[in-house]
PDB file of C-alpha atoms and ligand atoms in Angstrom:
ATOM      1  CA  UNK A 259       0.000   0.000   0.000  1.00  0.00           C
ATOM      2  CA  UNK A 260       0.991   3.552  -1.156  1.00  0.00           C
ATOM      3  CA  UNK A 261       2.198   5.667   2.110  1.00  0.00           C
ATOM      4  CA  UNK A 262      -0.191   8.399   2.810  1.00  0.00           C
ATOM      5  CA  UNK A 263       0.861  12.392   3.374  1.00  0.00           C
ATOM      6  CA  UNK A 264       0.015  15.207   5.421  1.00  0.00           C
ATOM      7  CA  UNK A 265       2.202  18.354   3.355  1.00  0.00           C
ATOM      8  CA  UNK A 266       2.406  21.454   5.236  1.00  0.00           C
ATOM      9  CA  UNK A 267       4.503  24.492   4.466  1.00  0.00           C
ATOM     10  CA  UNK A 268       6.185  27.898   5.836  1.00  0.00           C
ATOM     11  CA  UNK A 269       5.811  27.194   9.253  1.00  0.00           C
ATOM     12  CA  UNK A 270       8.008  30.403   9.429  1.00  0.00           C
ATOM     13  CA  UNK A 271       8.764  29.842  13.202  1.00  0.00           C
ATOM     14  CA  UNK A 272       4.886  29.280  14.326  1.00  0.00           C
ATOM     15  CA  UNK A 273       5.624  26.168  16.657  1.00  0.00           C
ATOM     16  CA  UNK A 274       2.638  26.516  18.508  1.00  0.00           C
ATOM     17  CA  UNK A 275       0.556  26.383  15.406  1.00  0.00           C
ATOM     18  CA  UNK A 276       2.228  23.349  13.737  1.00  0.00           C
ATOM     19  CA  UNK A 277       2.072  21.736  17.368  1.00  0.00           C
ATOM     20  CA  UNK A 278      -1.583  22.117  17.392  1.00  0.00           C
ATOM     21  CA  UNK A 279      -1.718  20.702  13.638  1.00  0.00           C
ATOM     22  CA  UNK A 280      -0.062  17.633  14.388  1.00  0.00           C
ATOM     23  CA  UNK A 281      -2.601  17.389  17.352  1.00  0.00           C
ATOM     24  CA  UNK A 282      -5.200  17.740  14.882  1.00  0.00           C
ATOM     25  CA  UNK A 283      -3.691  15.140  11.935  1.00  0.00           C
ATOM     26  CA  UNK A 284      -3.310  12.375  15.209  1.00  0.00           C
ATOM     27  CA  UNK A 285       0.214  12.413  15.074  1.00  0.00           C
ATOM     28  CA  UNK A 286       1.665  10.820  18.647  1.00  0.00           C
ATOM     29  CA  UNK A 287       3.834  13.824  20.306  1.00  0.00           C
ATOM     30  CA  UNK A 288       4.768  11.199  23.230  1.00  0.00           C
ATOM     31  CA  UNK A 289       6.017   8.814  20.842  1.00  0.00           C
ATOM     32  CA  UNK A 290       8.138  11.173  18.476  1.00  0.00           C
ATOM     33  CA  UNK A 291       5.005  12.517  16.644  1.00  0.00           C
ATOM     34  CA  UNK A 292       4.721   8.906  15.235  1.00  0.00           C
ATOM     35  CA  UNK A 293       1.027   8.567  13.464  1.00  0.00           C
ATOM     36  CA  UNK A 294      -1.281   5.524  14.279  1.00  0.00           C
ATOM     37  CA  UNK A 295      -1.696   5.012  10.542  1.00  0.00           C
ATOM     38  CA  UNK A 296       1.899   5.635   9.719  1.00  0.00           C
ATOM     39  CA  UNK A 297       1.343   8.713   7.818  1.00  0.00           C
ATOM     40  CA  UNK A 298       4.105  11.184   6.884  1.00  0.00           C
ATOM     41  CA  UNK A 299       4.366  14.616   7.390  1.00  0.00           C
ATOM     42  CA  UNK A 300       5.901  16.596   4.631  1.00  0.00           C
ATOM     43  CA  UNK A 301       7.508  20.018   5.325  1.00  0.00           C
ATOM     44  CA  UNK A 302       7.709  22.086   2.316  1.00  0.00           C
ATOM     45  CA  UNK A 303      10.528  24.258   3.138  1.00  0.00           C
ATOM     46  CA  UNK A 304      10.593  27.697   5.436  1.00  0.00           C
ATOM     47  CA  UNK A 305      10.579  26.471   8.901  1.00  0.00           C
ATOM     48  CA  UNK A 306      12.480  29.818  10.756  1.00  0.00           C
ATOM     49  CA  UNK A 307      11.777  33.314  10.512  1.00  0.00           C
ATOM     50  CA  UNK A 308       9.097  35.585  11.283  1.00  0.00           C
ATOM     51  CA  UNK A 309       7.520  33.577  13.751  1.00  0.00           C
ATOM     52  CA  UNK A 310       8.524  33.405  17.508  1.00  0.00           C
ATOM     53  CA  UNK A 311       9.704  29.758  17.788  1.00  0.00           C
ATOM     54  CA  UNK A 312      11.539  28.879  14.986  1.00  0.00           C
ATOM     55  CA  UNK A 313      14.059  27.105  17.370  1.00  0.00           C
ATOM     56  CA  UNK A 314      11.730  24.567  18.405  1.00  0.00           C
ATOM     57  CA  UNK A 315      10.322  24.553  14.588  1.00  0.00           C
ATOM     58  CA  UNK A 316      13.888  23.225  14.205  1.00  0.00           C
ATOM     59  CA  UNK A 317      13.745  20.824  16.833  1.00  0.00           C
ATOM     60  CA  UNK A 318      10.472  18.999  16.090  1.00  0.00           C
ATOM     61  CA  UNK A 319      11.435  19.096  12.566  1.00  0.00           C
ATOM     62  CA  UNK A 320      14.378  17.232  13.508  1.00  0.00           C
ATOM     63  CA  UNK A 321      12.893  14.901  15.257  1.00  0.00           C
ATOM     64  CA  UNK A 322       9.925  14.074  12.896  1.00  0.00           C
ATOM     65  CA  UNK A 323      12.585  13.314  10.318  1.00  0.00           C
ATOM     66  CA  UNK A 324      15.037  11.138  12.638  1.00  0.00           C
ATOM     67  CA  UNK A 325      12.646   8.898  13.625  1.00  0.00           C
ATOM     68  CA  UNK A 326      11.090   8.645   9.268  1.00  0.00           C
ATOM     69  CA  UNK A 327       7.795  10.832  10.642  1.00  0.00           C
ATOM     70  CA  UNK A 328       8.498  13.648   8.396  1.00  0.00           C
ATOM     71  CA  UNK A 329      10.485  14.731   5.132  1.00  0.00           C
ATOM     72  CA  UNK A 330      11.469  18.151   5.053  1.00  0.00           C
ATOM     73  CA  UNK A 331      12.172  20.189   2.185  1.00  0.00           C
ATOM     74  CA  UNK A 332      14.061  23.112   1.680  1.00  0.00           C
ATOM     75  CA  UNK A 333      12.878  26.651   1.022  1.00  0.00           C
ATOM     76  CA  UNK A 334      14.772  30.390   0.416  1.00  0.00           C
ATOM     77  CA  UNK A 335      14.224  31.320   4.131  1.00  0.00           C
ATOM     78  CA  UNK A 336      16.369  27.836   5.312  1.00  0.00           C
ATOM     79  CA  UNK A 337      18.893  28.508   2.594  1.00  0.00           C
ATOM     80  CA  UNK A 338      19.328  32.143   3.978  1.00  0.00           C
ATOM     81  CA  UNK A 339      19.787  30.352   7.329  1.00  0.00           C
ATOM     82  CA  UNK A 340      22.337  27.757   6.253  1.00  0.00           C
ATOM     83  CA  UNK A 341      24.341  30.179   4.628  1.00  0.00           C
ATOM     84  CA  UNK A 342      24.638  32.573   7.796  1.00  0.00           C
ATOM     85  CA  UNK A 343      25.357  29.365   9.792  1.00  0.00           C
ATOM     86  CA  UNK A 344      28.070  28.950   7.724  1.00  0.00           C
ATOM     87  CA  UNK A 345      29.426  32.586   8.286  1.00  0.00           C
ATOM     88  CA  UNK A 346      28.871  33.626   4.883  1.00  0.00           C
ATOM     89  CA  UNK A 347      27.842  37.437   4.549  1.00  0.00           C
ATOM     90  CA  UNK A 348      23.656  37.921   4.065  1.00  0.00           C
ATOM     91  CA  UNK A 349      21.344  40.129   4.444  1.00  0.00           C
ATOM     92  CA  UNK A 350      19.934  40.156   7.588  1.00  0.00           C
ATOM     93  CA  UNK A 351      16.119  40.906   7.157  1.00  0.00           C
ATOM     94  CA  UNK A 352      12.420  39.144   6.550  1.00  0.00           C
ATOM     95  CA  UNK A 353      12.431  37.464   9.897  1.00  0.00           C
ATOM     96  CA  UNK A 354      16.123  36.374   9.864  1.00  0.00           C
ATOM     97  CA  UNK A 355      16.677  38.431  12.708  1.00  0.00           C
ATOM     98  CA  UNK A 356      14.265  36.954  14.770  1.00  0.00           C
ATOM     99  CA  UNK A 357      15.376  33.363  14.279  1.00  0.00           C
ATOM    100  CA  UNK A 358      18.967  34.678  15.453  1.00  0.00           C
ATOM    101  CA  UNK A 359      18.215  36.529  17.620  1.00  0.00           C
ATOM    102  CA  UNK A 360      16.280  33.549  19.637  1.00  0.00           C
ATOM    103  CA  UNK A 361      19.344  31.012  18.829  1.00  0.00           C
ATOM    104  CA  UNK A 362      21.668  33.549  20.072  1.00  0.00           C
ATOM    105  CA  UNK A 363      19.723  33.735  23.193  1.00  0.00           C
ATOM    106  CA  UNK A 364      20.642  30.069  23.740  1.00  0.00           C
ATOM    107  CA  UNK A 365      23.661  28.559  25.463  1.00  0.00           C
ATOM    108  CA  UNK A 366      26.562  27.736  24.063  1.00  0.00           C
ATOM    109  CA  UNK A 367      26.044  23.911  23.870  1.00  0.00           C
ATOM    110  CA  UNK A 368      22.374  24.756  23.160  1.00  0.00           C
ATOM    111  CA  UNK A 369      23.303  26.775  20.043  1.00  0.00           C
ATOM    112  CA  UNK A 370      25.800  24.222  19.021  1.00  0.00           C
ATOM    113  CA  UNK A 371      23.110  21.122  18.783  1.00  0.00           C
ATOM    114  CA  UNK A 372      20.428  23.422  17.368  1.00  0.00           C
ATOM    115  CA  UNK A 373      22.904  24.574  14.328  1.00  0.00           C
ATOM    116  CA  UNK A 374      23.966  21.200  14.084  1.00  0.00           C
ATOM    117  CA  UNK A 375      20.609  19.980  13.882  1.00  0.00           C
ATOM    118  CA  UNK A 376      19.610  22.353  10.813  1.00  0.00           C
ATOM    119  CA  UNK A 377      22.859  21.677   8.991  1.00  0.00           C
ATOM    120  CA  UNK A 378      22.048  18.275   8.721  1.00  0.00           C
ATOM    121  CA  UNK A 379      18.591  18.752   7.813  1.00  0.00           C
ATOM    122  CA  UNK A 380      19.230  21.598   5.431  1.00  0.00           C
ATOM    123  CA  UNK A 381      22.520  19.081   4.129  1.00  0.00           C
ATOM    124  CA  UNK A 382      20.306  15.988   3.781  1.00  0.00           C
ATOM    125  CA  UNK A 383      16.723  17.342   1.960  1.00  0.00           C
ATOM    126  CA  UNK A 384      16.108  16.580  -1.612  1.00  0.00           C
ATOM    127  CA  UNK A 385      15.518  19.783  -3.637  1.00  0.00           C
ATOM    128  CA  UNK A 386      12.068  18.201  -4.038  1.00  0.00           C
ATOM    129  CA  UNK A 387      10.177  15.503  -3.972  1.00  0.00           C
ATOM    130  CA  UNK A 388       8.031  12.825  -6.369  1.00  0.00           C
ATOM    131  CA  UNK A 389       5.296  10.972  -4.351  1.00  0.00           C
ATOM    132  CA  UNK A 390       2.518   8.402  -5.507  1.00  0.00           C
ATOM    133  CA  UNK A 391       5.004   7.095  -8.614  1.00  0.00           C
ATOM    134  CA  UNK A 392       5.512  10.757  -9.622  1.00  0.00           C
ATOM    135  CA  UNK A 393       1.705  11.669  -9.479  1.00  0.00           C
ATOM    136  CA  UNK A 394       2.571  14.301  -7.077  1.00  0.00           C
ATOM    137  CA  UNK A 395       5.370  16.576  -6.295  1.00  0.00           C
ATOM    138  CA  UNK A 396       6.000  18.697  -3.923  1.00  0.00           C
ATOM    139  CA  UNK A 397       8.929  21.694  -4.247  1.00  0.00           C
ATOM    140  CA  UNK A 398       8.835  25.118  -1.577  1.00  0.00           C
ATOM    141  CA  UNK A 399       8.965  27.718  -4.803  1.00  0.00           C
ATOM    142  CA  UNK A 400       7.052  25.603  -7.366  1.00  0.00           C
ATOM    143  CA  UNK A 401       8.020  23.836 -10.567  1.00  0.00           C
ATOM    144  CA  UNK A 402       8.731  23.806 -13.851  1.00  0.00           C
ATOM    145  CA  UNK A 403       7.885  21.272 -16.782  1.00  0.00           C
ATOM    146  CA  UNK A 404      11.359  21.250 -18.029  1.00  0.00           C
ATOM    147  CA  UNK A 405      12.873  20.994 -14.754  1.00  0.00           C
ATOM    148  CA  UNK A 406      11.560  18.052 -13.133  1.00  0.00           C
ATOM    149  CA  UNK A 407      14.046  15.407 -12.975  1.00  0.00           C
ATOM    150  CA  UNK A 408      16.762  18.216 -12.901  1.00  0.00           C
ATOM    151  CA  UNK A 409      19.041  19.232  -9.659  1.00  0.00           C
ATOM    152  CA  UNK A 410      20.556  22.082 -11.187  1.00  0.00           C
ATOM    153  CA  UNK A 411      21.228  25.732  -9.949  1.00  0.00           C
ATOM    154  CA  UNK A 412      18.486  26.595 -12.368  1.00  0.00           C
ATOM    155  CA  UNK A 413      16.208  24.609 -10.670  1.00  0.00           C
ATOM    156  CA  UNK A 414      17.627  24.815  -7.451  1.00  0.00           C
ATOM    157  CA  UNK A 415      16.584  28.624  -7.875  1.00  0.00           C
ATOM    158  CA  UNK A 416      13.086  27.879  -8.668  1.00  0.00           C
ATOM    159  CA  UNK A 417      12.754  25.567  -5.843  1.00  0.00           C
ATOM    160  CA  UNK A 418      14.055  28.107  -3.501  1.00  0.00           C
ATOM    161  CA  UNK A 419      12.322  31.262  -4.509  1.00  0.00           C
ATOM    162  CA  UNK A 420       9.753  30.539  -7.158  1.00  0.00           C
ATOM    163  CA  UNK A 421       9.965  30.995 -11.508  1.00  0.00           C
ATOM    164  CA  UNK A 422      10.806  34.517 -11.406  1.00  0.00           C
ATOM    165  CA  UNK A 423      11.668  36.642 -14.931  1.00  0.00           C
ATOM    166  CA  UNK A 424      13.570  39.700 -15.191  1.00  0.00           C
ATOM    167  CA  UNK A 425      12.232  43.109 -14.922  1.00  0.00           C
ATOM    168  CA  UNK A 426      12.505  46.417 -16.065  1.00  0.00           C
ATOM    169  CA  UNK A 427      15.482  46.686 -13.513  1.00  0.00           C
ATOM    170  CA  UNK A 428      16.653  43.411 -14.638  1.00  0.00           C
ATOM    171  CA  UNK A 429      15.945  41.997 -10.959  1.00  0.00           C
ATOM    172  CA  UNK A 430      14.243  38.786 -11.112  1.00  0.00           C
ATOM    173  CA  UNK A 431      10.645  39.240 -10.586  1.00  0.00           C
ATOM    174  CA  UNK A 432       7.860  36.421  -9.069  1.00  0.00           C
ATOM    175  CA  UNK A 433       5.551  35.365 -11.744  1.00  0.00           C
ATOM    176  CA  UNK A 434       2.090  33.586 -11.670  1.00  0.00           C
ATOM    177  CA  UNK A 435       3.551  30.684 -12.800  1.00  0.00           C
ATOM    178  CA  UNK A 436       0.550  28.383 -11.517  1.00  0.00           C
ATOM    179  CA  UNK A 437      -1.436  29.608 -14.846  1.00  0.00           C
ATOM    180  CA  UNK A 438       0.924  27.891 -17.165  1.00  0.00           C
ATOM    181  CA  UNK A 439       2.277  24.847 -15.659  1.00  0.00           C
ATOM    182  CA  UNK A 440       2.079  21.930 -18.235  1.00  0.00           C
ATOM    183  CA  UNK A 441       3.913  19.688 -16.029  1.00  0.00           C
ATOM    184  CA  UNK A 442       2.472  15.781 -15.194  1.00  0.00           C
ATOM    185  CA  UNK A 443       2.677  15.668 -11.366  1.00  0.00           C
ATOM    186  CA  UNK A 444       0.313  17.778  -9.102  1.00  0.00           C
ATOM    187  CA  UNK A 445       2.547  20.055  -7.661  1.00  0.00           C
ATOM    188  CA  UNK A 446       2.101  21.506  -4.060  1.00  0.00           C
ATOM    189  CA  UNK A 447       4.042  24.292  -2.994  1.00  0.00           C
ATOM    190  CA  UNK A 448       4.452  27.346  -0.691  1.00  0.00           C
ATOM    191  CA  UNK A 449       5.977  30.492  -0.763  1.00  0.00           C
ATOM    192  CA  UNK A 450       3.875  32.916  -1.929  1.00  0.00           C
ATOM    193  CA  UNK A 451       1.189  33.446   1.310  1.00  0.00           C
ATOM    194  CA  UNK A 452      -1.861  33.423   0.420  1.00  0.00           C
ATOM    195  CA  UNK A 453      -5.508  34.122   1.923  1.00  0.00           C
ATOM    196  CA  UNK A 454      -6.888  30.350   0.924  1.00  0.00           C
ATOM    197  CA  UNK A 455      -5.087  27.459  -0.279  1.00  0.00           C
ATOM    198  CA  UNK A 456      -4.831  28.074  -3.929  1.00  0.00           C
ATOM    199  CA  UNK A 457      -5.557  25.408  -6.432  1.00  0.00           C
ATOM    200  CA  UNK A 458      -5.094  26.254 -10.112  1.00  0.00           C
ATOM    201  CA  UNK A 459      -5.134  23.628 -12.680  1.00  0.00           C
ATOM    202  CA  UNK A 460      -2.513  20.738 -11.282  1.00  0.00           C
ATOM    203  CA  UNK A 461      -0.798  23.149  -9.154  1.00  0.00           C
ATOM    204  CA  UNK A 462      -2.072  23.441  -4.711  1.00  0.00           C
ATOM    205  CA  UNK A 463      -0.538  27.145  -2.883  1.00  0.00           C
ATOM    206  CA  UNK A 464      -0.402  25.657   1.012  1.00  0.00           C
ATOM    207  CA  UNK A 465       1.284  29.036   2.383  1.00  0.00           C
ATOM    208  CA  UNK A 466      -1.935  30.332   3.835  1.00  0.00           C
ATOM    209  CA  UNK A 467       0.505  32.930   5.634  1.00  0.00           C
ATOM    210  CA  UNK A 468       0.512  31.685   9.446  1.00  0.00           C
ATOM    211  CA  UNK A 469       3.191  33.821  10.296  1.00  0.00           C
ATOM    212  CA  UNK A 470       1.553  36.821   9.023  1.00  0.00           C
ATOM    213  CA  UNK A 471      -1.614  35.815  11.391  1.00  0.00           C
ATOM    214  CA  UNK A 472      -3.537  33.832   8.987  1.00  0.00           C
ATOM    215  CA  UNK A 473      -3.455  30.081   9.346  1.00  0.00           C
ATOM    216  CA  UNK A 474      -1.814  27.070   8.780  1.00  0.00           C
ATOM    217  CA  UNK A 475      -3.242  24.542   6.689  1.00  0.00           C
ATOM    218  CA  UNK A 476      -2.185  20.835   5.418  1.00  0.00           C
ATOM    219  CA  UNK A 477      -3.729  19.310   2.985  1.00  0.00           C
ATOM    220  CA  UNK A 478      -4.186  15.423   3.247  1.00  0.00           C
ATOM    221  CA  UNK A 479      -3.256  12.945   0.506  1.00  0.00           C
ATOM    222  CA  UNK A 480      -4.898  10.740  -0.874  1.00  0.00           C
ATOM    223  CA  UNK A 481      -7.857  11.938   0.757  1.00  0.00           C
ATOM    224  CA  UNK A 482      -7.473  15.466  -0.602  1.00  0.00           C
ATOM    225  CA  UNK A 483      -8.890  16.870   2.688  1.00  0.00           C
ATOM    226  CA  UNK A 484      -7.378  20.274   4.269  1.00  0.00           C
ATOM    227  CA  UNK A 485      -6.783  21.042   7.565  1.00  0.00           C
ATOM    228  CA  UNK A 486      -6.182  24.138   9.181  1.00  0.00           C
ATOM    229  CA  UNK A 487      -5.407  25.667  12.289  1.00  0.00           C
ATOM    230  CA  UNK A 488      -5.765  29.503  12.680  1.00  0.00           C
ATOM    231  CA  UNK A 489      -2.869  31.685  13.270  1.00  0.00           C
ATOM    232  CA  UNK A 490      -2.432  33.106  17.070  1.00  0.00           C
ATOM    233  CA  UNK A 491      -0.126  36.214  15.541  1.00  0.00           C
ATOM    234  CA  UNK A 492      -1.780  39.586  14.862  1.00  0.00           C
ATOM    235  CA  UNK A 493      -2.902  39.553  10.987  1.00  0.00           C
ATOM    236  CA  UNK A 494      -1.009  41.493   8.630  1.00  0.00           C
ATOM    237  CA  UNK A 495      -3.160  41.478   5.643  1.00  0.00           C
ATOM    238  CA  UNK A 496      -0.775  43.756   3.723  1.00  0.00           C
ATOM    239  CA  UNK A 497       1.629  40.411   3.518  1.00  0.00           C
ATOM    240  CA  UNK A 498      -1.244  38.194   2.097  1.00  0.00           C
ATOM    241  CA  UNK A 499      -1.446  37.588  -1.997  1.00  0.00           C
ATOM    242  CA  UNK A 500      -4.811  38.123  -3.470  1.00  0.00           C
ATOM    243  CA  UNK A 501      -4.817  36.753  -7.170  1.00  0.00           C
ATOM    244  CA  UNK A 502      -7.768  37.122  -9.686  1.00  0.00           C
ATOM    245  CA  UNK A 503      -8.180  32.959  -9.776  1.00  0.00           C
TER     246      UNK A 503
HETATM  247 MN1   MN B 656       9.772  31.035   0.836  1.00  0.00          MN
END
């Protein structure tokens, strides 16, 4: 029998929230978030910033995936992370600050097995994922036809921060790419926060914006059933993508 999947995505530091989800999709918190029915929980990339946890974000994410009850993904926000782990210069900014500032806030030792903990996750995630014999896939940014199957920096970009094209500036520019995906697999993706999870053609939006004081939501598969849980931060509705479909 075909594993079954709970995907959930830019957590952005909202531990509470994605505590009370895995309450709500029966996962076991006593026995390392294991599920009854051996469901996995798939994180589609973003776990820090923003939100006031993302330490523990990191630590139940951890978990989840040491003991096979999650997969986590990468997305731009964890690659931002990685990179100032590694003591390379970035720009310090969109929630980055936060997550720093709480790991800073930790003892030594503390900050040494929570950095260690992320580098391996960040280290060991696929780029994306295929799931059902390639039926679905799930990437943070979204996908591309021509790039499934690929692990290059093109696609690496796209996974990370979405198509994009060049503007008038030449600076890369998010498009709506959702309206023109030809690709097989359903994708399901995050990224871009949105009011409701969007579906357009094969393509499912879970970033329903928690961290901005929406909601998180999962959607269930197969049973192709959401679940949400309702943000505890103050909305910011100035953050939240309204699109015409
Ligand atoms: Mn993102």
């Amino acid at each position: 029998m075909n594993r079954q999947f709970d995907f959930i995505s830019d957590i952005h530091g909202c531990a509470h929230e994605m505590n009370e989800m895995l309450s709500a999709l029966d996962y076991d918190h006593s026995q390392n978030y294991t599920h009854p029915g051996g469901r996995q929980l798939i994180i589609v990339g973003d776990i820090t910033d923003r939100g006031p946890n993302s330490i523990d974000v990191i630590r139940i994410t951890d978990r989840m995936v040491k003991n096979g009850n999650a997969l986590y993904l990468p997305g731009n926000h964890c690659d931002k992370l990685y990179r100032w782990f590694l003591g390379r210069p970035v720009q310090v900014g969109h929630g980055l600050e936060k997550t720093i500032q709480e790991w800073e806030a930790l003892l030594p030792d503390k900050q040494q097995e929570v950095k260690q903990k992320f580098m391996d996750l960040f280290e060991q995630a696929p780029l994306y994922q295929l799931f059902d014999d390639g039926n679905i896939l799930a990437s943070h940014g979204g996908m591309q036809k021509e790039l499934i199957g690929r692990m290059d920096r093109r696609t690496r970009n796209v996974v990370l921060y979405g198509p994009t094209k060049l503007n008038a500036e030449r600076e890369p520019e998010r498009i709506d790419w959702a309206t023109s995906y030809s690709g097989k697999p359903f994708v399901i993706y995050g990224h871009t926060p949105v009011w409701e999870a969007r579906l357009v053609d094969r393509t499912l939006n879970i970033d329903t914006g928690c961290s901005f004081g929406n909601k998180l939501t999962a959607y269930r598969y197969p049973e192709n059933e959401f679940v949400e849980v309702p943000s505890t931060l103050p909305l910011q509705p100035d953050h939240l993508n309204t699109f015409s479909r």
